[in-house]
mmCIF file of C-alpha atoms and ligand atoms in Angstrom:
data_model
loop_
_atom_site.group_PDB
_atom_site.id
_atom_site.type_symbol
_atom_site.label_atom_id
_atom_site.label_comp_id
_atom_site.label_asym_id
_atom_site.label_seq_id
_atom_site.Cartn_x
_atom_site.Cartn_y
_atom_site.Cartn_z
ATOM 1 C CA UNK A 1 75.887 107.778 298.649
ATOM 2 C CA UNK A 2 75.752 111.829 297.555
ATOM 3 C CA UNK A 3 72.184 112.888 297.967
ATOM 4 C CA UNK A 4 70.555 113.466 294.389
ATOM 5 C CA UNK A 5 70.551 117.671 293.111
ATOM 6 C CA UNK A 6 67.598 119.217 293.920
ATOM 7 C CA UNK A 7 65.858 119.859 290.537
ATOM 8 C CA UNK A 8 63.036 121.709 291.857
ATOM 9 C CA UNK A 9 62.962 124.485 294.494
ATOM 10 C CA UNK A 10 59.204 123.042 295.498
ATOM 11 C CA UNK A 11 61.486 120.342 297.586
ATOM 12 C CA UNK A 12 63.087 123.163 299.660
ATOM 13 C CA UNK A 13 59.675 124.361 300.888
ATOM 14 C CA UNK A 14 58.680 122.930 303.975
ATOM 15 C CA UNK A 15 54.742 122.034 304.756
ATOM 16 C CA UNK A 16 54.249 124.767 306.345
ATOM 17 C CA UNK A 17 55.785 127.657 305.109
ATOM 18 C CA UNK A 18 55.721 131.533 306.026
ATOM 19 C CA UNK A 19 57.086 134.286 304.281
ATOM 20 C CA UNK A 20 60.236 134.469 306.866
ATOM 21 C CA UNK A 21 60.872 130.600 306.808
ATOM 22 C CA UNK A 22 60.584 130.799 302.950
ATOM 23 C CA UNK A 23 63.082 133.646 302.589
ATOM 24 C CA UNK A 24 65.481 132.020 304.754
ATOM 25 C CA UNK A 25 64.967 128.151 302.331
ATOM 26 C CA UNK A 26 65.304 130.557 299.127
ATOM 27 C CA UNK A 27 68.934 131.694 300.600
ATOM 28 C CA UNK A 28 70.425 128.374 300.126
ATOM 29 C CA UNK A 29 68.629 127.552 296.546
ATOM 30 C CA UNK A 30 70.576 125.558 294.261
ATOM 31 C CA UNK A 31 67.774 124.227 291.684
ATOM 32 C CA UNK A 32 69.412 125.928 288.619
ATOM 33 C CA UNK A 33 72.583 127.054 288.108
ATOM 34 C CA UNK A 34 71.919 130.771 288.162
ATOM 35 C CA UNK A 35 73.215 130.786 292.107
ATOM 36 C CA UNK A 36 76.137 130.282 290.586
ATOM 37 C CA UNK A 37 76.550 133.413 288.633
ATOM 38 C CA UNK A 38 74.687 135.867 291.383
ATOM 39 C CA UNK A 39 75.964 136.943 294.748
ATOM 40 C CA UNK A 40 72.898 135.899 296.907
ATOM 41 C CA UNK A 41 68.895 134.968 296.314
ATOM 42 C CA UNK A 42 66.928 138.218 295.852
ATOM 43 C CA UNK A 43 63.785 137.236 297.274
ATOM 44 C CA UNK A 44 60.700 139.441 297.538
ATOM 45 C CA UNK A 45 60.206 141.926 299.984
ATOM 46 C CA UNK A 46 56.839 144.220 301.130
ATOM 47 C CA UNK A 47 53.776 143.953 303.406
ATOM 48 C CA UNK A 48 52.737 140.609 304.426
ATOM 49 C CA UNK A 49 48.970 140.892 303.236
ATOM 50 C CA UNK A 50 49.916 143.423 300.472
ATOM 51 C CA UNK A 51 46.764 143.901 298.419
ATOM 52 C CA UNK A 52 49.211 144.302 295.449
ATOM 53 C CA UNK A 53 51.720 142.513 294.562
ATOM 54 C CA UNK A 54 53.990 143.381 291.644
ATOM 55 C CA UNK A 55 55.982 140.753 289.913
ATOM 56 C CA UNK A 56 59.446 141.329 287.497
ATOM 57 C CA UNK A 57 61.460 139.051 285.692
ATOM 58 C CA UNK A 58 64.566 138.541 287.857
ATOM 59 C CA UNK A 59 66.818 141.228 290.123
ATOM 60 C CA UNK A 60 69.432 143.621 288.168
ATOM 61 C CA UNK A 61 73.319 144.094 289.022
ATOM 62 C CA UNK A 62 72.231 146.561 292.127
ATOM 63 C CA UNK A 63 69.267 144.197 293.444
ATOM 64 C CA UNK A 64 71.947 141.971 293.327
ATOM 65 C CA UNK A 65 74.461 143.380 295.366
ATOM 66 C CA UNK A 66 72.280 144.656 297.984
ATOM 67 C CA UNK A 67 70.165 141.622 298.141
ATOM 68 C CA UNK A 68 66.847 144.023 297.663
ATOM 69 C CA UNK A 69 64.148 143.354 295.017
ATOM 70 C CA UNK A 70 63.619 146.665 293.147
ATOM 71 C CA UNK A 71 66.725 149.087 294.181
ATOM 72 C CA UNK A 72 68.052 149.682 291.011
ATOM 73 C CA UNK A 73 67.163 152.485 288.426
ATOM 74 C CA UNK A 74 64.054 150.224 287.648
ATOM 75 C CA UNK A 75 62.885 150.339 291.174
ATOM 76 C CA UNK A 76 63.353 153.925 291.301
ATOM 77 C CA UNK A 77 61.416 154.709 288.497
ATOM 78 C CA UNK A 78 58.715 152.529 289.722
ATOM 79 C CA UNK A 79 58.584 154.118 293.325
ATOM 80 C CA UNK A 80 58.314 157.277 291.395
ATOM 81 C CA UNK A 81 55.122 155.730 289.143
ATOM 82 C CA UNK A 82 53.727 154.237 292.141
ATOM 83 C CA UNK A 83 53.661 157.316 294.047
ATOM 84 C CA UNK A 84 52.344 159.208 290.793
ATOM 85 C CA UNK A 85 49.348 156.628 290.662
ATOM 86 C CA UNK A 86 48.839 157.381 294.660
ATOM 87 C CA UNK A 87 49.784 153.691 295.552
ATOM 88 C CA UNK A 88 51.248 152.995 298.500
ATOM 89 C CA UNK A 89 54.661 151.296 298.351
ATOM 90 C CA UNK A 90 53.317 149.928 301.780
ATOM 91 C CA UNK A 91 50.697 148.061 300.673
ATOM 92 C CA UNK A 92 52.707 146.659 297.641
ATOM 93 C CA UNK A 93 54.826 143.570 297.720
ATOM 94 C CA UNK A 94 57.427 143.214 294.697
ATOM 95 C CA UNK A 95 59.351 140.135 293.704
ATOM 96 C CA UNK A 96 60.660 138.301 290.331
ATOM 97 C CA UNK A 97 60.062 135.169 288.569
ATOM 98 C CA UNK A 98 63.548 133.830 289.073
ATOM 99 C CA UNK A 99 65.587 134.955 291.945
ATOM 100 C CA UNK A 100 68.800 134.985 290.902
ATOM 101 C CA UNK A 101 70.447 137.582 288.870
ATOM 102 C CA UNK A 102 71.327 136.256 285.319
ATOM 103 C CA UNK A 103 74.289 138.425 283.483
ATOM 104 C CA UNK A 104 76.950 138.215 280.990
ATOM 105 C CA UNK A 105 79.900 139.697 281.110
ATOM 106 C CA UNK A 106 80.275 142.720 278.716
ATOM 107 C CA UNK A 107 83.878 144.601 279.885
ATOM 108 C CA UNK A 108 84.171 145.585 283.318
ATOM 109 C CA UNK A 109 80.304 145.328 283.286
ATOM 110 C CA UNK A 110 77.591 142.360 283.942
ATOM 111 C CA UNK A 111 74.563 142.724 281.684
ATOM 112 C CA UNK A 112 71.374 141.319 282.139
ATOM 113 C CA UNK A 113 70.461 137.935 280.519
ATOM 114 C CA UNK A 114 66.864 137.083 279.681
ATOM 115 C CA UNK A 115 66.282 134.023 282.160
ATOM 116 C CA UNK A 116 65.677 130.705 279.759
ATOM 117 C CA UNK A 117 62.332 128.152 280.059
ATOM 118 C CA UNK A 118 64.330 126.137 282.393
ATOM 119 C CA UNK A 119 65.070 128.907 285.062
ATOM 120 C CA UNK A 120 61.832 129.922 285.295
ATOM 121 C CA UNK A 121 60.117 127.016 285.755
ATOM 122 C CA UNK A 122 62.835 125.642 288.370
ATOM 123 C CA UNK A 123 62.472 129.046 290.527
ATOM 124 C CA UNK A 124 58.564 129.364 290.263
ATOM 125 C CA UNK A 125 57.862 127.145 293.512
ATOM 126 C CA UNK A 126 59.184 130.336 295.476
ATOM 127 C CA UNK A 127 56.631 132.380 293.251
ATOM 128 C CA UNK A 128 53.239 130.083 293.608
ATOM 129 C CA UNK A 129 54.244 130.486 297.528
ATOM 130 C CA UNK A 130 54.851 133.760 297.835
ATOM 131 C CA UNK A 131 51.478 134.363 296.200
ATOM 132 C CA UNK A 132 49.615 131.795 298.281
ATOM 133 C CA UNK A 133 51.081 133.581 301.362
ATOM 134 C CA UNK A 134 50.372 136.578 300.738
ATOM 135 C CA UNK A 135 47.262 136.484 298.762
ATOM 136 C CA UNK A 136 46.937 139.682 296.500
ATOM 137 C CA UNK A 137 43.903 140.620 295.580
ATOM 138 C CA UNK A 138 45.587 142.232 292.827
ATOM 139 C CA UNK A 139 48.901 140.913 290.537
ATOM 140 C CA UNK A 140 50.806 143.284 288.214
ATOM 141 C CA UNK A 141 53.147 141.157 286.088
ATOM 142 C CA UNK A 142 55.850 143.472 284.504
ATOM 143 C CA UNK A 143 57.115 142.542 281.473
ATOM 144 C CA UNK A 144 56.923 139.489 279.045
ATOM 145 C CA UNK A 145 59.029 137.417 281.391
ATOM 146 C CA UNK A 146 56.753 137.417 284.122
ATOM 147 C CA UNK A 147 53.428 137.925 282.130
ATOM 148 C CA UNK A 148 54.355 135.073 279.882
ATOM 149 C CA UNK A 149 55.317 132.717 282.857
ATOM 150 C CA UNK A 150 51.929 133.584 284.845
ATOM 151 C CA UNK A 151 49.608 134.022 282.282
ATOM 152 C CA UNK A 152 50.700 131.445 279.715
ATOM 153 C CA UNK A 153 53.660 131.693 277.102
ATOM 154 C CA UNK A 154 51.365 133.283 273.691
ATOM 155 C CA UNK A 155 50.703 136.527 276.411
ATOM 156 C CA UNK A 156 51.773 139.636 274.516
ATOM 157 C CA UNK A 157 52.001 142.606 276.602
ATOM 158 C CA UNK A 158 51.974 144.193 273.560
ATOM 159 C CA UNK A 159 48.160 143.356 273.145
ATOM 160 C CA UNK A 160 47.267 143.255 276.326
ATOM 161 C CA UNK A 161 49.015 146.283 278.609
ATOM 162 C CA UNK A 162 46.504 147.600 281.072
ATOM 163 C CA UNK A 163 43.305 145.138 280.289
ATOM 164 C CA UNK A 164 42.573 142.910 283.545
ATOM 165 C CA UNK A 165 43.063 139.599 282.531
ATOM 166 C CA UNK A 166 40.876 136.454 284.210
ATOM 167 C CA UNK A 167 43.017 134.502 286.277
ATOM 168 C CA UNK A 168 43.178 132.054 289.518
ATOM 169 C CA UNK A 169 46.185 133.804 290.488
ATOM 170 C CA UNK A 170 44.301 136.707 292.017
ATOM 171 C CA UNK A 171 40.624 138.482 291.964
ATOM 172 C CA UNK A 172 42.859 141.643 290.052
ATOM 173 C CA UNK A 173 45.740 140.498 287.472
ATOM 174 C CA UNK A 174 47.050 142.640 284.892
ATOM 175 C CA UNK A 175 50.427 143.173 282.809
ATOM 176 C CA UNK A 176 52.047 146.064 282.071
ATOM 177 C CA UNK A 177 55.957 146.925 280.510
ATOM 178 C CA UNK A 178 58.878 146.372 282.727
ATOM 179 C CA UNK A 179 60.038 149.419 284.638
ATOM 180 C CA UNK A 180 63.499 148.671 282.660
ATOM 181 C CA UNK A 181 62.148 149.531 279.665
ATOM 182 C CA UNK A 182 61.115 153.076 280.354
ATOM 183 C CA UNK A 183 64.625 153.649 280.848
ATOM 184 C CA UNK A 184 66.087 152.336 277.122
ATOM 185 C CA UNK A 185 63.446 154.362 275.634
ATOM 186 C CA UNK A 186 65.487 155.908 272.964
ATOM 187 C CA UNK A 187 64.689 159.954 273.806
ATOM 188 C CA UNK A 188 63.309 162.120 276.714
ATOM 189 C CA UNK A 189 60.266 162.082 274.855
ATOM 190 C CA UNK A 190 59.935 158.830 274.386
ATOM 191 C CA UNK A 191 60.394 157.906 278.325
ATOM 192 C CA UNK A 192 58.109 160.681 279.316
ATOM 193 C CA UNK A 193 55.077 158.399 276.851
ATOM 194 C CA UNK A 194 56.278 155.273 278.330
ATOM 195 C CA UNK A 195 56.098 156.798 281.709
ATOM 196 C CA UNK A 196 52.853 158.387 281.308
ATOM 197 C CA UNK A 197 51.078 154.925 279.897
ATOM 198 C CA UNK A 198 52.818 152.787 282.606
ATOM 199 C CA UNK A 199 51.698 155.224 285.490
ATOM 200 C CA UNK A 200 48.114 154.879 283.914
ATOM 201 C CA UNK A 201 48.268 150.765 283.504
ATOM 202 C CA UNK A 202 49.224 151.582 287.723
ATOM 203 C CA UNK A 203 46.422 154.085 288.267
ATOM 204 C CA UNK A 204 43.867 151.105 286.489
ATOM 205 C CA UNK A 205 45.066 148.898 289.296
ATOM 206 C CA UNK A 206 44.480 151.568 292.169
ATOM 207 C CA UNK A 207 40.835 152.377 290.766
ATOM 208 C CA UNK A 208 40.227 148.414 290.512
ATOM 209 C CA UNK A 209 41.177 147.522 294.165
ATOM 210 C CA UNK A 210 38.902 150.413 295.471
ATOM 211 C CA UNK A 211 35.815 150.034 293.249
ATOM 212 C CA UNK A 212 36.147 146.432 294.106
ATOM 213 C CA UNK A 213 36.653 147.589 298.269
ATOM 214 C CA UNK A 214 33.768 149.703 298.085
ATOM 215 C CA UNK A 215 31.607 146.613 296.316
HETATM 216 S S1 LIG B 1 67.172 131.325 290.276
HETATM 217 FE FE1 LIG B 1 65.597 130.456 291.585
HETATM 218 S S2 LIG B 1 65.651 128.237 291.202
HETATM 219 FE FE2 LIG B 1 67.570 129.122 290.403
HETATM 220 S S3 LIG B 1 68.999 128.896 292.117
HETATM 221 FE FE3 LIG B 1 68.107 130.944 292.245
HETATM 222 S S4 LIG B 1 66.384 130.759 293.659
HETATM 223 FE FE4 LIG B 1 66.948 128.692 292.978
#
C-alpha cells in the first residue's frame, strides 16, 4: 500500500530538531504543491541565536535559483536599510512564510504569485521551528503575507507599520512593508519616502533590542 501524502510539513520534523537537520527535512518538502513549480526549498539562513529575525512572504525568481533567502533586488535593498539603521546583517536571521517560490508565467518571465491560505498554513511548521530554534528576541514581519499569517489575518500593515505589537512569538515583534515594495514605488521620489520610513520602522527595532539589553 502507497504511504498517504504528507499534508503537513509538521510530520517531516523530527523530535528533535536543529536548524541544520531542519534545513536538510525542508529540502525534500512535498506538503503543497508549490515544490512543484520552484527549483529547490529556500529555507532561512543567518546566525543561529540571531536576536532578530526578519520574516518575508516567500523567495523571488533569484532566491530561487540560488537557493538563498534574500538575494534578489529585495534583499539588496534591505542589506542596504539594514546597514542604514546600523544593524548587523550578522545578528539577523531572514526567512519566508512559505518556502517555495510561487510564479506565473508572464513571457519569457516567472512572476511572483501571492501564496494562497492553504500554502501558508501547510509550510508554517518550518516557520514555528525556525523561531523556536532560534529564539528572537525581536520579529520583523515584512509585508501583509507574513504579518497577516503571524499576527492574525485582520493585521493591516497599513495601520500598524512600525508600532510593536504584543505577541508570544517574541519579547520584540513588529511589521513593516516588504522590501519589494520599495522597489514598485512608482518614482525616485516615491522610493526614496518608502525607503526613508522602512529604514526608520528598522532603526525602531535597533533602539528596542538595546533599551531592552541595557534594562
Ligand atoms: S512551500 Fe513549504 S509546505 Fe509547500 S512544499 Fe515548499 S516547503 Fe513544503
Amino acid at each position: 500500500m502507497s504511504k498517504p501524502p504528507i499534508r503537513n510539513a509538521a510530520e517531516l520534523i523530527s523530535d528533535r530538531p536543529t536548524l541544520s537537520k531542519l534545513r536538510e527535512a525542508a529540502r525534500g518538502c512535498r506538503a503543497c504543491d508549490l515544490w512543484k513549480r520552484g527549483t529547490q526549498t529556500v529555507f532561512g539562513e543567518g546566525a543561529r541565536h540571531a536576536e532578530l529575525m526578519l520574516v518575508g512572504e516567500q523567495p523571488g525568481n533569484e532566491e530561487d535559483l540560488t537557493g538563498h533567502p534574500f538575494v534578489g533586488p529585495a534583499g539588496k535593498l534591505l542589506d542596504r536599510a539594514l546597514a542604514e539603521a546600523g544593524i548587523d546583517r550578522a545578528v539577523v536571521y531572514v526567512t519566508n512564510v512559505v518556502k517555495h517560490f510561487k510564479w506565473e508565467p508572464r513571457g519569457k518571465r516567472r512572476i511572483h504569485k501571492k501564496p494562497n491560505a492553504g500554502e501558508i498554513a501547510a509550510c508554517r511548521p518550518w516557520l514555528d521551528t525556525e523561531i523556536a530554534l532560534v529564539k528572537p528576541r525581536a520579529i520583523v514581519c515584512l509585508g501583509a503575507t507574513a504579518a497577516q499569517a503571524l499576527l492574525g489575518r485582520q493585521f493591516k500593515v497599513t495601520a500598524h507599520r512600525g508600532a510593536l505589537i504584543p505577541s508570544p512569538l517574541a519579547p520584540l515583534v513588529l511589521a513593516t512593508v516588504h522590501p519589494s515594495s520599495i522597489l514598485r514605488a512608482p518614482d525616485d521620489e516615491a522610493r526614496h519616502r518608502e525607503m526613508k520610513q522602512f529604514t526608520n520602522d528598522l532603526r525602531a527595532v535597533a533602539r528596542a533590542l538595546s533599551s531592552k539589553s541595557a534594562s
